[in-house]
CSV table of C-alpha atoms and ligand atoms in Angstrom, one decimal:
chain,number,residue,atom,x,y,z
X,1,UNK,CA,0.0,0.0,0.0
X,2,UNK,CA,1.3,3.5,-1.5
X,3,UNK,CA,-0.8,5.4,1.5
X,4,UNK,CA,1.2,7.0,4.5
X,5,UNK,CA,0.1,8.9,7.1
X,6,UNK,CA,1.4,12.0,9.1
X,7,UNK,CA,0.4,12.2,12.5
X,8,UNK,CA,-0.5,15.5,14.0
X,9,UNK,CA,-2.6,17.2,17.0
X,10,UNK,CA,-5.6,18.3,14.5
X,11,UNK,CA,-7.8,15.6,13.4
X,12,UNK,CA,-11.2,16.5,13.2
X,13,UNK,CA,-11.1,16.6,9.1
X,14,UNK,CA,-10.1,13.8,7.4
X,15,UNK,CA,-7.1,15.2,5.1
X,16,UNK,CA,-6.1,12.9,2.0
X,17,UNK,CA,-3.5,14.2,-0.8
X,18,UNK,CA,-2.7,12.8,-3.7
X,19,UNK,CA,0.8,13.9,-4.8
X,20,UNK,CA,4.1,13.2,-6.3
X,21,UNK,CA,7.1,12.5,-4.7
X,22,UNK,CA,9.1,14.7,-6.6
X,23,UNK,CA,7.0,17.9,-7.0
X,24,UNK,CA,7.6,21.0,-5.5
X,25,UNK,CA,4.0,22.4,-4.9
X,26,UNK,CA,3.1,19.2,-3.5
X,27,UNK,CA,5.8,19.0,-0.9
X,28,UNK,CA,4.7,23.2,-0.2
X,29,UNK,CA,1.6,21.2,0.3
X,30,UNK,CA,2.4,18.8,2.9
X,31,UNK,CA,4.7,21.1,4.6
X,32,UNK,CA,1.7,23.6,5.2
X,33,UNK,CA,0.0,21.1,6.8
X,34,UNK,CA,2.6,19.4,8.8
X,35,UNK,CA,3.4,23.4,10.2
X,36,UNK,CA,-0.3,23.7,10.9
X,37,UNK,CA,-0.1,20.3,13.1
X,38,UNK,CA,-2.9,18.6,10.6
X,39,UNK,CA,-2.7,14.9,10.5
X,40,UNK,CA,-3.3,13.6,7.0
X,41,UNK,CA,-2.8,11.1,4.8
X,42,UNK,CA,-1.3,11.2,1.2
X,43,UNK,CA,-0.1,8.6,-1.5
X,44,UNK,CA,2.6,9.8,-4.1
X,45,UNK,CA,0.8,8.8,-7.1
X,46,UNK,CA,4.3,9.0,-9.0
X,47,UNK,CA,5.4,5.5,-7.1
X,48,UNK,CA,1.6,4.0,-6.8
X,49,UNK,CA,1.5,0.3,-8.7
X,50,UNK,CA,-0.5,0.6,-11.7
X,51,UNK,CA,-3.6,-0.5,-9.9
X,52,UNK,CA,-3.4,2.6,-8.0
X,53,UNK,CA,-3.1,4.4,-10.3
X,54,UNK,CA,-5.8,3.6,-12.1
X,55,UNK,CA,-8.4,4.1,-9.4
X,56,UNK,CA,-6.7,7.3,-8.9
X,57,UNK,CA,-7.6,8.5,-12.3
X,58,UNK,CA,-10.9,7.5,-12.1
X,59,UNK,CA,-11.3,9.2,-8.8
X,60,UNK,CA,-10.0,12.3,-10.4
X,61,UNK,CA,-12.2,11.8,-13.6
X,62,UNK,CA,-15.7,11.3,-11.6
X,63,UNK,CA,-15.2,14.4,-9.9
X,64,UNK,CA,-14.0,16.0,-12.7
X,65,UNK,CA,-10.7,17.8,-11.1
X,66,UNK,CA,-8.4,18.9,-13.5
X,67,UNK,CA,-5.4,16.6,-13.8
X,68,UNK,CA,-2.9,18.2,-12.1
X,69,UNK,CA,-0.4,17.8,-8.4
X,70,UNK,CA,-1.0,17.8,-5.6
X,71,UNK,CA,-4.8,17.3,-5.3
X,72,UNK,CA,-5.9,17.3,-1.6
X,73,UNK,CA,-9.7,16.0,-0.3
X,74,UNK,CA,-10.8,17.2,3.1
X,75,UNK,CA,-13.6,14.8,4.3
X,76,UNK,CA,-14.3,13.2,1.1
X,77,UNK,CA,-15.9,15.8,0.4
X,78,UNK,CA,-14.0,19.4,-0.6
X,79,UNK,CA,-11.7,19.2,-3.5
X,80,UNK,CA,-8.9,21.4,-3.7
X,81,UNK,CA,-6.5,20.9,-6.4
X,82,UNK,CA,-3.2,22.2,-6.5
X,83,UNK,CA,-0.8,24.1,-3.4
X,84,UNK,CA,-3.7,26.6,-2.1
X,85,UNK,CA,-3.2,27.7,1.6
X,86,UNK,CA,-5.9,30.0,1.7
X,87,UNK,CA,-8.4,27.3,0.2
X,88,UNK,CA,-6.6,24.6,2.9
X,89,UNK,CA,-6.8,27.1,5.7
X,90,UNK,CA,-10.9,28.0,4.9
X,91,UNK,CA,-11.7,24.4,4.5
X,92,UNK,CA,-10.1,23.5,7.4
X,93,UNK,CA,-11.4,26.2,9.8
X,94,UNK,CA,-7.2,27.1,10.6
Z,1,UNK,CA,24.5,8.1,-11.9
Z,2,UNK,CA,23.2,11.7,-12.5
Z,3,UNK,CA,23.9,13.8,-9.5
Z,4,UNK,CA,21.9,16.7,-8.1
Z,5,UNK,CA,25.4,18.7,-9.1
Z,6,UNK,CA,24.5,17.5,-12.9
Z,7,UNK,CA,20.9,18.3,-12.9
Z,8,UNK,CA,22.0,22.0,-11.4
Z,9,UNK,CA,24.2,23.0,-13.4
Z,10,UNK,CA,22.6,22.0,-16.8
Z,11,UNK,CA,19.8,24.0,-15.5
Z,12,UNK,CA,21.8,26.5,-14.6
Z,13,UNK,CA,23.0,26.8,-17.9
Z,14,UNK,CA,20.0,26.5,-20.0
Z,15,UNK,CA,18.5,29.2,-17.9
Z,16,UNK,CA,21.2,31.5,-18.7
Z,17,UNK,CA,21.3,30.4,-22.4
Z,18,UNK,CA,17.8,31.7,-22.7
Z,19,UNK,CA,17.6,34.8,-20.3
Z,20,UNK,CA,16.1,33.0,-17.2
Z,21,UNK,CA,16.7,32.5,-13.8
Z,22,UNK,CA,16.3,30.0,-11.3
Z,23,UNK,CA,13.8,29.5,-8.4
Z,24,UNK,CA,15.1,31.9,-6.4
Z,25,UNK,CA,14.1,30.0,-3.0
Z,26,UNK,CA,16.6,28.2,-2.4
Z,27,UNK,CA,15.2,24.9,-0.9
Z,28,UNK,CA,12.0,24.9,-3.4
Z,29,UNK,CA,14.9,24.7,-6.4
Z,30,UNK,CA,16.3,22.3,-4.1
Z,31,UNK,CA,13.1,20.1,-4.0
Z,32,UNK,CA,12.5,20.7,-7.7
Z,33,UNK,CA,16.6,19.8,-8.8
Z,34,UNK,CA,16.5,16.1,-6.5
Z,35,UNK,CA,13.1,15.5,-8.1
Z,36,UNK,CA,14.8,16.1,-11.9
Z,37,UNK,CA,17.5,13.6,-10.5
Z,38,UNK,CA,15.0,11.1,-9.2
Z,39,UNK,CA,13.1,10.8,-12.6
Z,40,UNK,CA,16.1,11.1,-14.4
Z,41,UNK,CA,17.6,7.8,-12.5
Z,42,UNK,CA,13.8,6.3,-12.5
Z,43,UNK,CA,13.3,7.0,-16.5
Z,44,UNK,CA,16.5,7.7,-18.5
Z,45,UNK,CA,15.4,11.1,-19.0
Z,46,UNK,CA,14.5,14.1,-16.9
Z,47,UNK,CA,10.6,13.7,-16.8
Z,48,UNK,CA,9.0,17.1,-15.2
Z,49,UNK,CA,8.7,16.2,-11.5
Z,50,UNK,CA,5.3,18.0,-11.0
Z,51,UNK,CA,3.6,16.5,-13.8
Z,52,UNK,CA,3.2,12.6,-13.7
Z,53,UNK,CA,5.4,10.6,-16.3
Z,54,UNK,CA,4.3,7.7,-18.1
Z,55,UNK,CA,7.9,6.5,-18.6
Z,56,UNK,CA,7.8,5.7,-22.2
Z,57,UNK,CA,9.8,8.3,-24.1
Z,58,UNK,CA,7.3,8.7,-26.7
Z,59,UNK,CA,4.9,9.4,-24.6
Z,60,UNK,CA,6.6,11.6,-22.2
Z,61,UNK,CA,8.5,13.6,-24.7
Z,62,UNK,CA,6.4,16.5,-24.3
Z,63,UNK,CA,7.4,16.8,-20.4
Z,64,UNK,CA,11.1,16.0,-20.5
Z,65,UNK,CA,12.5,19.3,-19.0
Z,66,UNK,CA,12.9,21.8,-20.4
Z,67,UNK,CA,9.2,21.1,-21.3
Z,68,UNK,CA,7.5,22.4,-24.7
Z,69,UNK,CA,5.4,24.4,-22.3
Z,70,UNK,CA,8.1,25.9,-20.6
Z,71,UNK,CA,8.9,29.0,-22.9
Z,72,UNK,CA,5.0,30.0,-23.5
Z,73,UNK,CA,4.7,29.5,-19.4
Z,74,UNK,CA,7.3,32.1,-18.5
Z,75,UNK,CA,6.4,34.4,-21.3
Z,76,UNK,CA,2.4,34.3,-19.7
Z,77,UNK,CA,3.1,33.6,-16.2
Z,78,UNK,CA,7.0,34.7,-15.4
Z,79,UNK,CA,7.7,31.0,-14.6
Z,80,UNK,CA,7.3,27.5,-15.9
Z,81,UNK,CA,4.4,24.7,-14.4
Z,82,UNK,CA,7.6,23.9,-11.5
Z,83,UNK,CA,9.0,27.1,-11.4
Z,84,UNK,CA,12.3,26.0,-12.0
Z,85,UNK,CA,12.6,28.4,-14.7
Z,86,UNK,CA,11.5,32.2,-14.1
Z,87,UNK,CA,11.5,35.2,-15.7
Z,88,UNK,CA,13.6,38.3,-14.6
Z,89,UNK,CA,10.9,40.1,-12.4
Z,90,UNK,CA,9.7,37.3,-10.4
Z,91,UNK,CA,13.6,36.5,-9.7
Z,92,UNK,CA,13.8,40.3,-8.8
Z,93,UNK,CA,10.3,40.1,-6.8
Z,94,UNK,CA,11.7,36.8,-5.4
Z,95,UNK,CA,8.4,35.5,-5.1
Z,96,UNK,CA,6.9,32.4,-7.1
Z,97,UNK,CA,3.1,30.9,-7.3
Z,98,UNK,CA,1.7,28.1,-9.0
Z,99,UNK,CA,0.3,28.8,-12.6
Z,100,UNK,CA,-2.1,26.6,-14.3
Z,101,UNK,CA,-1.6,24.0,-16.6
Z,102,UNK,CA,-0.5,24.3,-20.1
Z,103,UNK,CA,-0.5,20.8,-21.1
Z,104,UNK,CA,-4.0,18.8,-22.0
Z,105,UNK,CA,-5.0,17.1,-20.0
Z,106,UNK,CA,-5.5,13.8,-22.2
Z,107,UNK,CA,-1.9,13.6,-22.2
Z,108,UNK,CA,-2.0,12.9,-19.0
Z,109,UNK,CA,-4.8,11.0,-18.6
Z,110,UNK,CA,-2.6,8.2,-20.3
Z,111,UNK,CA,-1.0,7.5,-17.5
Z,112,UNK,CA,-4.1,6.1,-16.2
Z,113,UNK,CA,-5.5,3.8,-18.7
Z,114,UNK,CA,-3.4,0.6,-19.7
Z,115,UNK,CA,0.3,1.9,-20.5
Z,116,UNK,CA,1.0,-1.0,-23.1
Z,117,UNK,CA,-2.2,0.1,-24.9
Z,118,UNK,CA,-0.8,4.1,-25.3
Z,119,UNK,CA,2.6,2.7,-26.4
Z,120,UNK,CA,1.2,0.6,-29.1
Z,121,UNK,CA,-0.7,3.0,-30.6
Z,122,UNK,CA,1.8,5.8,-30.3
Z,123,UNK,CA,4.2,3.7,-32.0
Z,124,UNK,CA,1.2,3.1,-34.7
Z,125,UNK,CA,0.7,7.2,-35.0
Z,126,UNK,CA,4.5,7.9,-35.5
Z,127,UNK,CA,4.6,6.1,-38.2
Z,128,UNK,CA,1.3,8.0,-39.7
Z,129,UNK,CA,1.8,10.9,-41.6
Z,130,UNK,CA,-1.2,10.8,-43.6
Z,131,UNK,CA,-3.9,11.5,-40.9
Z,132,UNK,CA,-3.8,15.0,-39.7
Z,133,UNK,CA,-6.1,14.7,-36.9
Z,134,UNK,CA,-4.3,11.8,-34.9
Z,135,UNK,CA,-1.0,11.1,-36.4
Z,136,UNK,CA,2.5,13.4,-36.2
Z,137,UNK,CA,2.6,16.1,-38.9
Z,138,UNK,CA,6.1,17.8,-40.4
Z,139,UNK,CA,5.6,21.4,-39.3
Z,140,UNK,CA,8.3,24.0,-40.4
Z,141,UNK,CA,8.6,27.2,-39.0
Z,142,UNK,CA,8.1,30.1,-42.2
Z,143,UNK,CA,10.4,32.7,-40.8
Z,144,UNK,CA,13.6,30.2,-40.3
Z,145,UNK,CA,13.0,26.5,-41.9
Z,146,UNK,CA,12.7,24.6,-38.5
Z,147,UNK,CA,11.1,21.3,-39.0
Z,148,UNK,CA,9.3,19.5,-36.6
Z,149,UNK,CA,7.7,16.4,-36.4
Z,150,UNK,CA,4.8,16.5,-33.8
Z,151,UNK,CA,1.0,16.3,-33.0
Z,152,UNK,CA,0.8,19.9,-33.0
Z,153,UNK,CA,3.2,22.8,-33.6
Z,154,UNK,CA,5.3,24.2,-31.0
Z,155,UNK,CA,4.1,27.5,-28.9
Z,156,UNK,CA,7.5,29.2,-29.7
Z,157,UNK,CA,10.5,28.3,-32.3
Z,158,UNK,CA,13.2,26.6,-30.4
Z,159,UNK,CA,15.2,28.2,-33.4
Z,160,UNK,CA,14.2,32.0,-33.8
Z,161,UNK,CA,11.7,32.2,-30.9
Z,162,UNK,CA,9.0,33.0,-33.7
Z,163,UNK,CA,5.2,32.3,-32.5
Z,164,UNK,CA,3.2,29.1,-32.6
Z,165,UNK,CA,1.4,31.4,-36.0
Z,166,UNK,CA,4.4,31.2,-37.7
Z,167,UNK,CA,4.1,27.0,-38.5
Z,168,UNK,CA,2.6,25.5,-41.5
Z,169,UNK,CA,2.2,22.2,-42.3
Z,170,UNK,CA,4.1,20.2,-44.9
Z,171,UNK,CA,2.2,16.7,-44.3
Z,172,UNK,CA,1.0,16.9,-48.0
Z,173,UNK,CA,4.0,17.4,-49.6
Z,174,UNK,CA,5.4,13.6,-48.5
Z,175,UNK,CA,2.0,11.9,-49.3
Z,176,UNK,CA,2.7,12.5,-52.8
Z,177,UNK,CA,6.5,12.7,-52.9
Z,178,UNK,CA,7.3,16.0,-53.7
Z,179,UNK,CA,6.3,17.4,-57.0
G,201,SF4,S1,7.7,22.8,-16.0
G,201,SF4,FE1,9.8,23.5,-15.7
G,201,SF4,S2,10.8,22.0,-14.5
G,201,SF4,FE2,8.9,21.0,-15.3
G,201,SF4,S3,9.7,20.1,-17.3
G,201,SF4,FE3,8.9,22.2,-17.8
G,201,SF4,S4,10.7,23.4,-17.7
G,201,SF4,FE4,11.3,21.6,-16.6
């Protein structure tokens, strides 16, 4: 399994990003949250198995986000693609 | 082995071949130079490390940094999709944001569906010069004779840095041999 998570003191949202390992905006991404003390979850989509990756895309295609990294869902619910703070902060009441 | 030393300093020079500058935060290039190395050990070439690779070369072609989007991105936005390559003001300003995406999305949807599939028939299309709409077309740039052999015509000349306008086609020409 491709998932990790990173523990922090806020958990009341359910944080999940989809990223790649190797992208800058993504890591901005994670780091916002990590400095926020949001736990979260993320998978880097870049070293998924194919399997995963495919579910992925059809994740991304059913609710139509625009393909792009990182991608980050806040209680299955909010979609907020790409490194936003703002959106992050809003959606997560910070 | 390619080393983060490698990856810098081609960048660095690239960049300075074509007026730009480097992420000027220091430990975003940092972030974006190690993920260059990683996909250049994972792939064989440097495959855009915010954008997701495929890892076939014909498919990825368009994203092997510098990108085909690259040059249209930092005339528009002051920075390509990583921002590994800037303009001079936000290297002054010293501040970078995110900027949408140039490339369609189909390309990138590829890496989702079955990856043997794509190949196949990307190695069908190359070979296609008839079919406008799907295959690879000769394009030539009017103002100084580049010729390029892609689905669509670049946004700038690699050459003469001449517009995406200045391209025309010469598909037809080879169907009937010339003359
Ligand atoms: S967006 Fe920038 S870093 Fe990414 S491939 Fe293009 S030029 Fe290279």
């Amino acid at each position: 399994m491709t998932i990790k998570r990173v523990e922090g003191g806020r958990t009341d949202h359910k944080v999940f990003i989809y990223a790649l390992s190797t992208c800058g905006w993504c890591k901005r991404t994670k780091d916002f949250l990590k400095e926020k003390n949001v736990a979260y979850e993320y998978m880097d989509v870049d070293q998924a198995t194919r399997e995963e990756k495919r579910e992925v895309g059809e994740f991304l295609k059913e609710r139509n986000v625009p393909l792009g990294f990182p991608v980050t869902v806040i209680d299955d619910e909010t979609v907020i693609s790409g490194y936003k703070p703002e959106a992050l902060a809003e959606a997560l009441g910070l | 082995m390619t080393t983060l030393e490698m990856v810098r300093r081609r960048a660095e020079l690239d960049a300075k071949a074509n007026g730009y500058f480097l992420n000027p935060d220091s430990e975003f290039l940092e972030n974006i130079l190690e993920g260059l190395r990683v996909n250049e050990e994972r792939f064989g070439y440097p495959a855009c490390p915010c954008r997701i690779a495929v890892g076939s070369f014909e498919l990825d072609r368009d994203i092997i940094c510098p990108c085909d989007y690259r040059d249209p991105d930092v005339q528009d936005y002051g920075a390509c999709y990583c921002c590994l390559y800037v303009d001079s003001a936000t290297y002054e300003k010293g501040e970078i944001h995110p900027i949408p995406e140039r490339r369609l999305p189909e390309k990138a949807l590829k890496v989702f569906s079955s990856i043997e599939e794509e190949e196949k028939k990307s190695q069908l299309m190359a070979g296609v010069v008839e079919d406008a709409r799907i295959g690879r077309i000769l394009f030539y740039c009017r103002q100084c004779g580049y010729v390029v052999f892609r689905e669509e015509p670049p946004y700038i000349c690699p050459i003469c840095r001449a517009k995406r306008e200045m391209f025309s086609e010469i598909g037809p020409l080879l169907e009937t041999g010339g003359t």
